[in-house]
Coordinates of C-alpha atoms in Angstrom, one line a residue:
X1 CA -0.3 -0.2 -0.1
X2 CA 0.9 3.3 -0.8
X3 CA 0.6 6.4 1.4
X4 CA 0.6 9.2 0.0
X5 CA -0.2 12.8 1.8
X6 CA -2.7 16.1 0.5
X7 CA -0.7 18.6 2.9
X8 CA 3.6 18.6 1.4
X9 CA 3.7 20.5 4.8
X10 CA 3.5 16.6 6.3
X11 CA 5.4 15.3 3.6
X12 CA 8.1 17.2 4.1
X13 CA 8.1 17.0 7.9
X14 CA 8.1 13.1 7.9
X15 CA 10.7 13.3 5.4
X16 CA 12.4 14.9 7.8
X17 CA 11.9 12.8 11.1
X18 CA 13.2 9.7 8.8
X19 CA 16.3 11.2 8.1
X20 CA 16.8 12.8 11.2
X21 CA 16.0 8.5 11.9
X22 CA 18.3 7.3 9.5
X23 CA 21.5 9.7 10.5
X24 CA 20.9 8.7 14.0
X25 CA 21.4 5.2 13.5
X26 CA 24.5 5.8 11.2
X27 CA 26.0 7.7 13.9
X28 CA 25.5 5.3 16.6
X29 CA 26.5 2.3 14.6
X30 CA 29.5 4.3 13.9
X31 CA 30.1 5.3 17.8
X32 CA 29.9 1.6 19.0
X33 CA 32.6 1.1 16.7
X34 CA 34.3 4.0 17.7
X35 CA 33.9 4.3 21.2
X36 CA 32.4 1.5 22.6
X37 CA 30.0 1.8 24.7
X38 CA 27.5 4.8 23.0
X39 CA 26.4 5.8 26.2
X40 CA 30.4 7.1 27.6
X41 CA 31.0 8.8 24.2
X42 CA 32.6 11.7 25.2
X43 CA 31.6 15.6 23.9
X44 CA 34.3 16.9 21.2
X45 CA 35.0 20.1 22.7
X46 CA 36.4 19.0 25.6
X47 CA 39.1 18.0 24.1
X48 CA 41.9 19.6 22.6
X49 CA 42.4 17.1 19.3
X50 CA 40.0 15.2 17.7
X51 CA 43.2 13.8 16.8
X52 CA 46.6 14.1 18.1
X53 CA 49.4 11.9 16.1
X54 CA 52.6 10.4 17.7
X55 CA 54.5 9.6 14.9
X56 CA 55.0 12.0 11.5
X57 CA 56.7 9.0 8.9
X58 CA 55.4 7.6 6.3
X59 CA 52.3 6.1 7.7
X60 CA 50.9 9.2 10.4
X61 CA 51.3 12.0 7.9
X62 CA 48.7 10.0 5.8
X63 CA 46.6 9.2 8.5
X64 CA 46.5 12.8 9.7
X65 CA 46.0 14.8 6.1
X66 CA 43.1 12.4 5.3
X67 CA 41.7 12.5 9.1
X68 CA 41.7 16.2 8.7
X69 CA 40.4 15.8 5.3
X70 CA 36.6 14.5 7.1
X71 CA 36.9 17.6 9.1
X72 CA 38.8 16.4 12.1
X73 CA 40.9 19.1 14.3
X74 CA 44.3 16.5 14.2
X75 CA 47.6 17.8 16.3
X76 CA 51.1 16.0 15.6
X77 CA 54.4 15.2 16.8
X78 CA 57.7 14.8 15.6
X79 CA 61.3 14.9 16.7
X80 CA 63.1 17.6 15.1
X81 CA 65.2 16.0 11.9
X82 CA 68.7 15.1 11.4
X83 CA 70.1 12.1 8.9
X84 CA 70.5 9.6 11.6
X85 CA 67.9 9.0 13.6
X86 CA 68.0 8.7 18.3
X87 CA 66.3 8.9 21.2
X88 CA 66.0 13.0 20.5
X89 CA 66.4 14.0 16.8
X90 CA 64.3 12.2 13.5
X91 CA 61.9 14.3 11.3
X92 CA 59.1 14.5 9.4
X93 CA 59.3 12.2 7.0
X94 CA 60.2 9.4 8.4
X95 CA 62.5 6.3 8.6
X96 CA 61.7 5.7 5.1
X97 CA 61.9 9.3 3.1
X98 CA 64.7 10.1 5.6
X99 CA 66.9 7.4 6.2
X100 CA 65.4 4.3 4.6
X101 CA 64.3 3.5 1.1
X102 CA 64.0 7.0 -0.2
X103 CA 67.9 7.9 0.2
X104 CA 68.5 4.1 -0.3
X105 CA 67.5 3.0 -3.5
X106 CA 69.4 6.8 -4.3
X107 CA 72.6 5.0 -3.7
X108 CA 71.1 2.2 -5.7
X109 CA 70.4 4.1 -8.3
X110 CA 74.0 5.3 -8.0
X111 CA 75.4 1.6 -7.7
X112 CA 74.3 0.5 -11.2
X113 CA 76.0 3.1 -13.5
X114 CA 79.4 1.0 -12.5
X115 CA 78.6 -1.8 -13.6
X116 CA 76.5 -0.5 -17.2
X117 CA 79.7 1.9 -17.5
X118 CA 81.9 -1.1 -18.1
X119 CA 78.9 -2.9 -19.9
X120 CA 78.5 -0.1 -22.0
X121 CA 82.0 -0.4 -23.4
X122 CA 80.5 -4.0 -25.9
X123 CA 77.8 -1.4 -27.0
X124 CA 80.5 0.9 -28.7
X125 CA 81.5 3.1 -25.9
X126 CA 84.8 4.6 -26.0
X127 CA 84.8 4.6 -21.7
X128 CA 88.6 4.7 -20.2
X129 CA 89.5 2.4 -17.9
X130 CA 89.5 4.8 -15.0
X131 CA 86.6 6.1 -14.2
X132 CA 86.1 8.0 -10.8
X133 CA 83.6 7.7 -8.4
X134 CA 82.7 10.9 -6.0
X135 CA 80.9 9.6 -3.1
X136 CA 80.6 12.9 -1.7
X137 CA 79.2 14.3 -3.9
X138 CA 76.9 11.7 -4.5
X139 CA 76.0 12.0 -0.5
X140 CA 75.3 15.8 -1.6
X141 CA 72.5 15.1 -3.2
X142 CA 71.3 12.4 -1.3
X143 CA 71.2 15.1 1.4
X144 CA 69.9 17.7 -0.6
X145 CA 66.5 15.3 -1.8
X146 CA 66.2 14.1 1.6
X147 CA 66.1 18.4 3.4
X148 CA 63.6 19.0 0.5
X149 CA 61.7 15.9 1.1
X150 CA 61.1 16.7 4.3
X151 CA 60.1 20.7 4.0
X152 CA 57.6 18.8 1.8
X153 CA 55.8 16.5 3.7
X154 CA 56.0 19.8 6.8
X155 CA 54.4 21.4 3.9
X156 CA 51.8 18.3 3.4
X157 CA 50.5 19.0 6.7
X158 CA 50.5 22.2 6.9
X159 CA 48.4 22.3 3.9
X160 CA 45.7 19.7 5.6
X161 CA 45.3 21.9 8.5
X162 CA 47.1 19.5 10.5
X163 CA 49.0 21.0 13.8
X164 CA 52.9 20.1 13.5
X165 CA 54.4 19.9 17.3
X166 CA 58.6 19.4 17.4
X167 CA 59.4 17.3 20.0
X168 CA 59.4 14.1 21.7
X169 CA 55.9 12.6 22.6
X170 CA 54.6 9.9 25.0
X171 CA 51.0 9.3 26.3
X172 CA 50.2 10.0 30.0
X173 CA 46.7 9.0 30.0
X174 CA 43.8 7.5 27.4
X175 CA 43.0 10.8 26.0
X176 CA 45.8 13.0 26.8
X177 CA 49.1 13.3 24.6
X178 CA 52.2 15.3 26.4
X179 CA 55.2 16.4 23.7
X180 CA 58.6 17.3 25.3
X181 CA 61.0 20.1 23.2
X182 CA 64.2 20.2 22.3
X183 CA 65.2 22.6 25.6
X184 CA 62.7 20.2 28.5
X185 CA 59.6 22.1 28.1
X186 CA 56.0 19.9 28.5
X187 CA 53.0 20.7 27.0
X188 CA 50.4 18.6 27.4
X189 CA 47.0 18.1 25.2
X190 CA 43.9 15.8 25.0
X191 CA 42.8 14.6 22.7
X192 CA 39.8 12.0 21.7
X193 CA 42.3 10.1 19.7
X194 CA 45.6 8.8 20.1
X195 CA 47.2 7.3 17.1
X196 CA 50.7 5.5 17.4
X197 CA 52.6 6.1 14.2
X198 CA 56.2 5.8 15.6
X199 CA 57.4 2.7 13.4
X200 CA 61.1 1.2 14.4
X201 CA 64.2 1.2 15.1
X202 CA 67.2 -0.6 13.9
X203 CA 68.3 -4.0 16.3
X204 CA 72.1 -4.2 17.5
X205 CA 73.0 -7.8 18.8
X206 CA 74.7 -7.8 21.5
X207 CA 78.3 -9.0 20.5
X208 CA 81.7 -8.2 21.7
X209 CA 83.0 -5.1 19.8
X210 CA 79.1 -3.8 19.0
X211 CA 79.4 -0.3 19.6
X212 CA 82.2 -0.2 16.6
X213 CA 79.8 -1.5 13.8
X214 CA 76.9 1.2 12.9
X215 CA 73.5 0.6 11.1
X216 CA 71.4 1.3 8.0
X217 CA 71.0 4.7 9.7
X218 CA 74.4 5.2 9.7
X219 CA 75.1 3.7 6.0
X220 CA 73.6 5.7 3.9
X221 CA 75.5 8.9 5.8
X222 CA 79.3 7.5 6.0
X223 CA 81.3 10.8 4.9
X224 CA 84.2 7.9 3.7
X225 CA 83.3 5.5 1.0
X226 CA 84.6 2.2 2.8
X227 CA 87.1 0.2 0.6
X228 CA 86.3 -2.6 2.8
X229 CA 82.7 -4.1 4.8
X230 CA 81.9 -6.9 6.8
X231 CA 77.9 -7.1 6.5
X232 CA 76.5 -9.6 8.8
X233 CA 72.5 -10.3 8.3
X234 CA 70.6 -12.1 5.3
X235 CA 67.8 -9.8 4.8
X236 CA 66.1 -6.3 2.3
X237 CA 69.2 -3.9 4.4
X238 CA 71.7 -6.9 3.8
X239 CA 71.5 -7.3 0.4
X240 CA 70.6 -4.0 -0.6
X241 CA 73.9 -2.4 0.6
X242 CA 76.4 -5.7 -0.3
X243 CA 74.6 -4.4 -3.0
X244 CA 75.5 -0.5 -3.0
X245 CA 78.7 -0.8 -2.1
X246 CA 80.0 -3.7 -4.5
X247 CA 78.5 -1.4 -7.3
X248 CA 80.8 1.1 -6.0
X249 CA 84.1 -0.8 -6.1
X250 CA 84.0 -1.9 -2.7
X251 CA 85.2 -5.3 -1.2
X252 CA 82.0 -6.9 0.8
X253 CA 81.6 -9.8 3.0
X254 CA 78.2 -11.0 3.3
X255 CA 77.7 -13.4 7.0
X256 CA 74.5 -14.1 7.6
X257 CA 72.5 -17.5 9.6
X258 CA 70.5 -20.2 6.6
X259 CA 72.4 -21.5 4.2
X260 CA 70.8 -18.9 2.0
X261 CA 69.8 -15.2 2.1
X262 CA 66.4 -13.8 2.4
X263 CA 64.7 -16.0 4.7
X264 CA 60.8 -16.0 3.6
X265 CA 61.5 -15.5 0.1
X266 CA 60.6 -17.7 -2.7
X267 CA 63.6 -20.8 -2.0
X268 CA 64.5 -20.9 -6.2
X269 CA 64.5 -17.0 -6.1
X270 CA 66.8 -16.9 -2.9
X271 CA 69.2 -19.2 -4.2
X272 CA 69.7 -17.3 -8.0
X273 CA 70.1 -13.9 -5.9
X274 CA 72.6 -15.5 -4.2
X275 CA 74.6 -16.6 -7.2
X276 CA 73.9 -13.1 -8.4
X277 CA 75.7 -12.0 -5.4
X278 CA 78.7 -13.8 -5.8
X279 CA 78.5 -13.0 -10.1
X280 CA 78.6 -8.8 -9.2
X281 CA 82.0 -10.2 -6.7
X282 CA 80.6 -10.5 -3.2
X283 CA 81.9 -13.0 -1.0
X284 CA 78.7 -14.8 1.3
X285 CA 79.5 -15.9 4.5
X286 CA 76.5 -18.5 4.6
X287 CA 75.7 -20.2 7.9
X288 CA 78.0 -17.6 10.2
X289 CA 77.6 -15.3 12.0
X290 CA 80.1 -12.7 14.6
X291 CA 81.8 -13.5 16.8
X292 CA 83.8 -10.2 17.9
X293 CA 84.9 -7.0 17.0
X294 CA 87.9 -5.5 17.2
X295 CA 89.9 -1.9 16.7
X296 CA 93.7 -2.6 15.0
X297 CA 95.5 -0.1 13.4
X298 CA 94.1 -1.6 10.5
X299 CA 90.3 -1.6 11.1
X300 CA 87.8 -3.7 12.2
X301 CA 88.8 -7.5 13.5
X302 CA 85.5 -9.7 13.0
X303 CA 86.3 -12.6 14.2
X304 CA 83.2 -15.6 13.2
X305 CA 81.7 -18.4 14.8
X306 CA 84.0 -20.7 12.0
X307 CA 87.2 -19.2 13.4
X308 CA 87.3 -16.6 10.5
X309 CA 89.0 -13.5 10.6
X310 CA 88.0 -11.0 8.5
X311 CA 89.5 -6.9 8.1
X312 CA 86.8 -4.0 7.8
X313 CA 86.7 -0.3 7.3
X314 CA 82.7 -0.7 8.2
X315 CA 81.0 -3.5 10.1
X316 CA 77.1 -3.2 9.1
X317 CA 74.4 -4.9 11.5
X318 CA 71.5 -5.7 9.3
X319 CA 70.0 -7.9 12.3
X320 CA 66.0 -6.9 11.4
X321 CA 64.1 -4.1 13.5
X322 CA 62.6 -3.4 16.3
X323 CA 59.3 -1.4 17.0
X324 CA 60.0 1.4 18.6
X325 CA 57.8 1.7 21.7
X326 CA 60.2 1.8 24.6
X327 CA 59.9 5.1 25.6
X328 CA 56.1 5.9 24.7
X329 CA 55.1 5.0 28.7
X330 CA 52.3 2.4 27.0
X331 CA 52.1 0.3 30.1
X332 CA 51.5 2.8 32.4
X333 CA 48.7 3.6 30.4
X334 CA 47.2 0.6 29.6
X335 CA 48.0 -0.6 26.0
X336 CA 49.4 -4.2 25.6
X337 CA 52.5 -4.6 23.7
X338 CA 54.3 -8.3 23.0
X339 CA 57.3 -9.4 23.8
X340 CA 58.9 -7.5 21.0
X341 CA 57.6 -4.3 22.4
X342 CA 54.8 -4.3 18.8
X343 CA 51.5 -2.8 19.9
X344 CA 48.9 -5.2 20.2
X345 CA 45.7 -4.2 17.6
X346 CA 42.8 -5.7 16.5
X347 CA 41.8 -6.1 12.4
X348 CA 40.6 -2.2 12.8
X349 CA 44.2 -0.9 14.0
X350 CA 42.7 -0.6 17.7
X351 CA 45.0 -1.1 20.9
X352 CA 43.5 -2.5 23.9
X353 CA 42.8 1.3 24.9
X354 CA 39.5 2.0 23.3
X355 CA 40.9 6.0 22.4
X356 CA 44.2 4.6 21.0
X357 CA 45.1 3.2 18.2
X358 CA 48.6 2.2 16.4
X359 CA 49.3 1.5 12.1
X360 CA 53.1 1.2 11.0
X361 CA 55.7 -1.0 12.5
X362 CA 55.1 -0.1 15.7
X363 CA 52.6 -2.6 15.3
X364 CA 54.9 -5.7 13.8
X365 CA 52.3 -6.7 11.4
X366 CA 53.8 -6.2 7.9
X367 CA 57.2 -3.6 8.0
X368 CA 56.7 -2.1 4.9
X369 CA 56.0 1.6 3.7
X370 CA 53.0 1.7 1.6
X371 CA 51.0 -0.6 4.2
X372 CA 51.9 2.4 7.5
X373 CA 50.2 4.4 4.4
X374 CA 47.2 2.0 3.6
X375 CA 47.2 1.3 7.5
X376 CA 46.9 5.3 7.7
X377 CA 43.7 5.2 5.5
X378 CA 42.4 2.8 7.0
X379 CA 42.4 4.1 9.9
X380 CA 40.6 7.4 9.1
X381 CA 37.6 6.4 7.2
X382 CA 37.2 3.7 10.2
X383 CA 37.2 6.3 12.9
X384 CA 36.6 9.8 10.5
X385 CA 35.0 8.7 7.9
X386 CA 32.0 6.7 9.4
X387 CA 33.4 4.1 7.4
X388 CA 34.7 1.0 9.3
X389 CA 37.0 -0.1 7.3
X390 CA 39.7 -3.2 8.1
X391 CA 43.2 -2.6 6.7
X392 CA 43.5 -6.3 3.5
X393 CA 47.0 -7.2 4.4
X394 CA 46.6 -10.3 1.5
X395 CA 49.0 -10.2 -2.1
X396 CA 51.0 -6.8 -0.9
X397 CA 53.9 -6.6 -3.8
X398 CA 57.1 -5.7 -2.3
X399 CA 60.7 -6.0 -3.3
X400 CA 64.2 -6.1 -2.5
X401 CA 66.6 -3.8 -4.3
X402 CA 69.9 -5.4 -4.5
X403 CA 71.5 -5.8 -8.0
X404 CA 69.8 -6.2 -10.4
X405 CA 66.2 -6.7 -7.9
X406 CA 64.1 -9.2 -6.8
X407 CA 59.9 -8.4 -6.4
X408 CA 56.9 -10.3 -5.4
X409 CA 53.6 -10.6 -4.8
X410 CA 51.4 -13.1 -3.1
X411 CA 51.7 -16.9 -2.8
X412 CA 55.8 -18.3 -2.6
X413 CA 55.8 -22.1 -3.5
X414 CA 57.2 -22.8 0.2
X415 CA 54.3 -20.9 1.5
X416 CA 52.0 -22.9 -1.1
X417 CA 52.3 -25.7 -0.5
X418 CA 51.6 -24.9 3.4
X419 CA 48.6 -23.1 2.6
X420 CA 46.1 -24.6 -0.3
X421 CA 45.0 -27.9 0.0
X422 CA 44.7 -28.9 -3.4
X423 CA 47.5 -29.1 -6.3
X424 CA 50.1 -26.5 -6.7
X425 CA 51.2 -25.4 -10.7
X426 CA 54.2 -23.8 -10.5
X427 CA 55.9 -22.3 -14.1
X428 CA 59.2 -20.6 -14.3
X429 CA 60.9 -18.9 -16.8
X430 CA 65.5 -18.9 -17.1
X431 CA 66.9 -16.8 -19.3
X432 CA 69.4 -14.2 -20.4
X433 CA 67.7 -10.7 -20.2
X434 CA 68.5 -9.5 -24.4
X435 CA 71.0 -7.1 -23.1
X436 CA 73.7 -9.2 -21.7
X437 CA 74.0 -10.9 -25.0
X438 CA 75.7 -8.3 -25.4
X439 CA 77.2 -6.9 -22.9
X440 CA 77.8 -10.2 -22.4
X441 CA 77.4 -10.6 -18.9
X442 CA 76.6 -13.3 -17.2
X443 CA 73.5 -13.1 -15.1
X444 CA 70.4 -14.7 -15.2
X445 CA 66.5 -13.5 -15.0
X446 CA 64.1 -15.9 -13.5
X447 CA 60.4 -15.3 -13.1
X448 CA 57.8 -17.6 -11.5
X449 CA 53.8 -17.7 -11.1
X450 CA 51.8 -20.4 -8.2
X451 CA 48.9 -21.4 -9.6
X452 CA 45.9 -23.2 -7.8
X453 CA 45.1 -26.6 -10.0
X454 CA 41.9 -26.5 -8.3
X455 CA 40.3 -23.1 -10.4
X456 CA 43.3 -22.5 -12.4
X457 CA 44.2 -19.0 -10.5
X458 CA 47.3 -16.9 -10.2
X459 CA 47.9 -17.6 -5.9
X460 CA 51.7 -15.9 -5.9
X461 CA 54.6 -14.8 -8.1
X462 CA 58.4 -13.6 -8.3
X463 CA 61.1 -12.2 -10.4
X464 CA 64.8 -11.6 -10.6
X465 CA 66.3 -9.3 -12.8
X466 CA 66.3 -6.2 -14.2
X467 CA 63.2 -4.3 -14.1
X468 CA 61.6 -6.7 -11.5
X469 CA 59.8 -4.5 -9.2
X470 CA 58.0 -2.1 -11.7
X471 CA 57.0 -5.0 -13.6
X472 CA 55.7 -6.4 -10.8
X473 CA 53.5 -3.3 -9.6
X474 CA 51.6 -4.8 -12.5
X475 CA 51.3 -8.4 -11.7
X476 CA 49.4 -7.8 -8.3
X477 CA 47.1 -5.6 -9.6
X478 CA 46.1 -9.2 -12.0
X479 CA 46.6 -11.1 -8.8
X480 CA 44.8 -8.8 -6.8
X481 CA 42.0 -9.1 -9.2
X482 CA 42.0 -13.0 -8.9
X483 CA 43.4 -13.1 -12.4
X484 CA 43.9 -17.4 -13.7
X485 CA 46.5 -18.4 -15.5
X486 CA 43.5 -19.1 -18.9
X487 CA 43.6 -14.5 -19.0
X488 CA 47.7 -14.5 -18.1
X489 CA 47.7 -16.9 -21.4
X490 CA 45.2 -14.4 -23.6
X491 CA 46.7 -11.4 -22.3
X492 CA 49.1 -10.5 -25.6
X493 CA 52.6 -9.2 -24.3
X494 CA 54.8 -6.2 -25.3
X495 CA 57.5 -7.6 -27.2
X496 CA 61.0 -7.0 -27.0
X497 CA 60.5 -7.6 -23.1
X498 CA 61.8 -9.8 -20.2
X499 CA 57.2 -9.0 -19.2
X500 CA 55.9 -10.7 -21.9
X501 CA 57.3 -13.3 -20.1
X502 CA 54.6 -13.6 -17.1
X503 CA 52.3 -14.4 -20.2
X504 CA 54.3 -16.6 -22.7
X505 CA 54.6 -18.9 -19.6
X506 CA 52.6 -22.2 -21.6
X507 CA 54.3 -25.8 -19.8
X508 CA 54.3 -26.8 -16.2
X509 CA 57.4 -26.6 -14.7
X510 CA 55.8 -28.8 -11.8
X511 CA 53.0 -30.0 -10.2
X512 CA 53.1 -30.4 -6.6
X513 CA 50.2 -32.9 -5.4
X514 CA 48.2 -32.5 -2.1
X515 CA 49.8 -36.3 -0.7
X516 CA 53.5 -35.0 -1.9
X517 CA 53.9 -31.7 -0.2
X518 CA 57.3 -31.4 1.3
X519 CA 59.0 -29.0 3.6
X520 CA 62.4 -26.4 4.0
X521 CA 64.0 -25.0 6.3
X522 CA 67.1 -23.0 4.2

């Protein structure tokens, strides 16, 4: 039955009531997620800010800016700028921009030119035998760029209406933060919501003589280019800096605990990375740890657990990172952390205290800059955008910028064996890139697809070779959309390119049956 109104005013008035009632229901449902008990919701005007963020790295800046765009009054604090972080210095932009991904990639570009110049001779370029490299010039250019980016991030916050405070932030209550300025002055602010986005910091293993070693922070700002380097670690940072220094002409010894570097990545890719590192002249020491560092007249004497002695100008500890949560006063306010110091959060990035949230490396979920950006976006949508949104940590692509680089998305072969119930199809292509056929460089590219035999979906892809990260970003979209192997096969390739191999792998390299799955522990 359709109800009609003879009086237009009555119709208008009834519509307003319906709209108001719907709005109340919507707001109440949102507040139940955000504030817990609806009856205990505080009025916004009781607080100095709707949101106060501790940490102005990639995640913190993204969350602040997007929250402000939703109409929130936002404050954020960060330590003063310095290329090398400590408990009293940091900088807007955070680890990635100032002492991580960005400056590292600049050095990777610089390191690539050395081998490229060698290869250029076979392409007809008459290059002098002795080509000089000016480390100080590259370092200066790198510093100029991170200073520029630091300023750009500050302007981004200002343009969004976010109030920036310089100093160390700590939480003193469920709705109160304290900012300790350089001169010791303490400023106190209240906020309806507090977001922890303090990232992580380099871990230093407890080895005698550890004070003689550096971390990635210092490695990006060395006054002099070292001639001899020992790197301890087998992860991203270790293999990337090994590649950088070797590309610039240093002698590099890479020591790691497992049989292969890059634990957690596809074993076949790890093996190729190891071969490529050795092919570039890096000396690998698998299943090796360091036991002592001693300062001598000739440099730093490094002793391994096998009794081997190595001499170095620089020793880099690249043994992982730990959540930067120790100085936040979390225990006193009831915010739970795990044994590593990572802030525990639920699927919406909310901590054990309902008004306090956390994103990025400090939560130790998936420690990548684009993930922190995504988590910051989802936080802003959930809390201020009236759109509860959980971060999606599935099928996130990543890259290791060794030379040549490795990039992956989805499941590795080993992960698929563990997680997929049915049979798995593995497609691989190993080839010499066209560029190498002229230069004579003996360095293979490997590409790999993992397919679920049951539904033909591509559930993993990986590549080690030139331009791998650029190619994998496009592959990631396809996998995120649930593309099948048949759809890959029906896609016309770009010729001549390495990327076309992803759509021309027709023959199954191996089929792994559900009943015969093997395990690995390399």
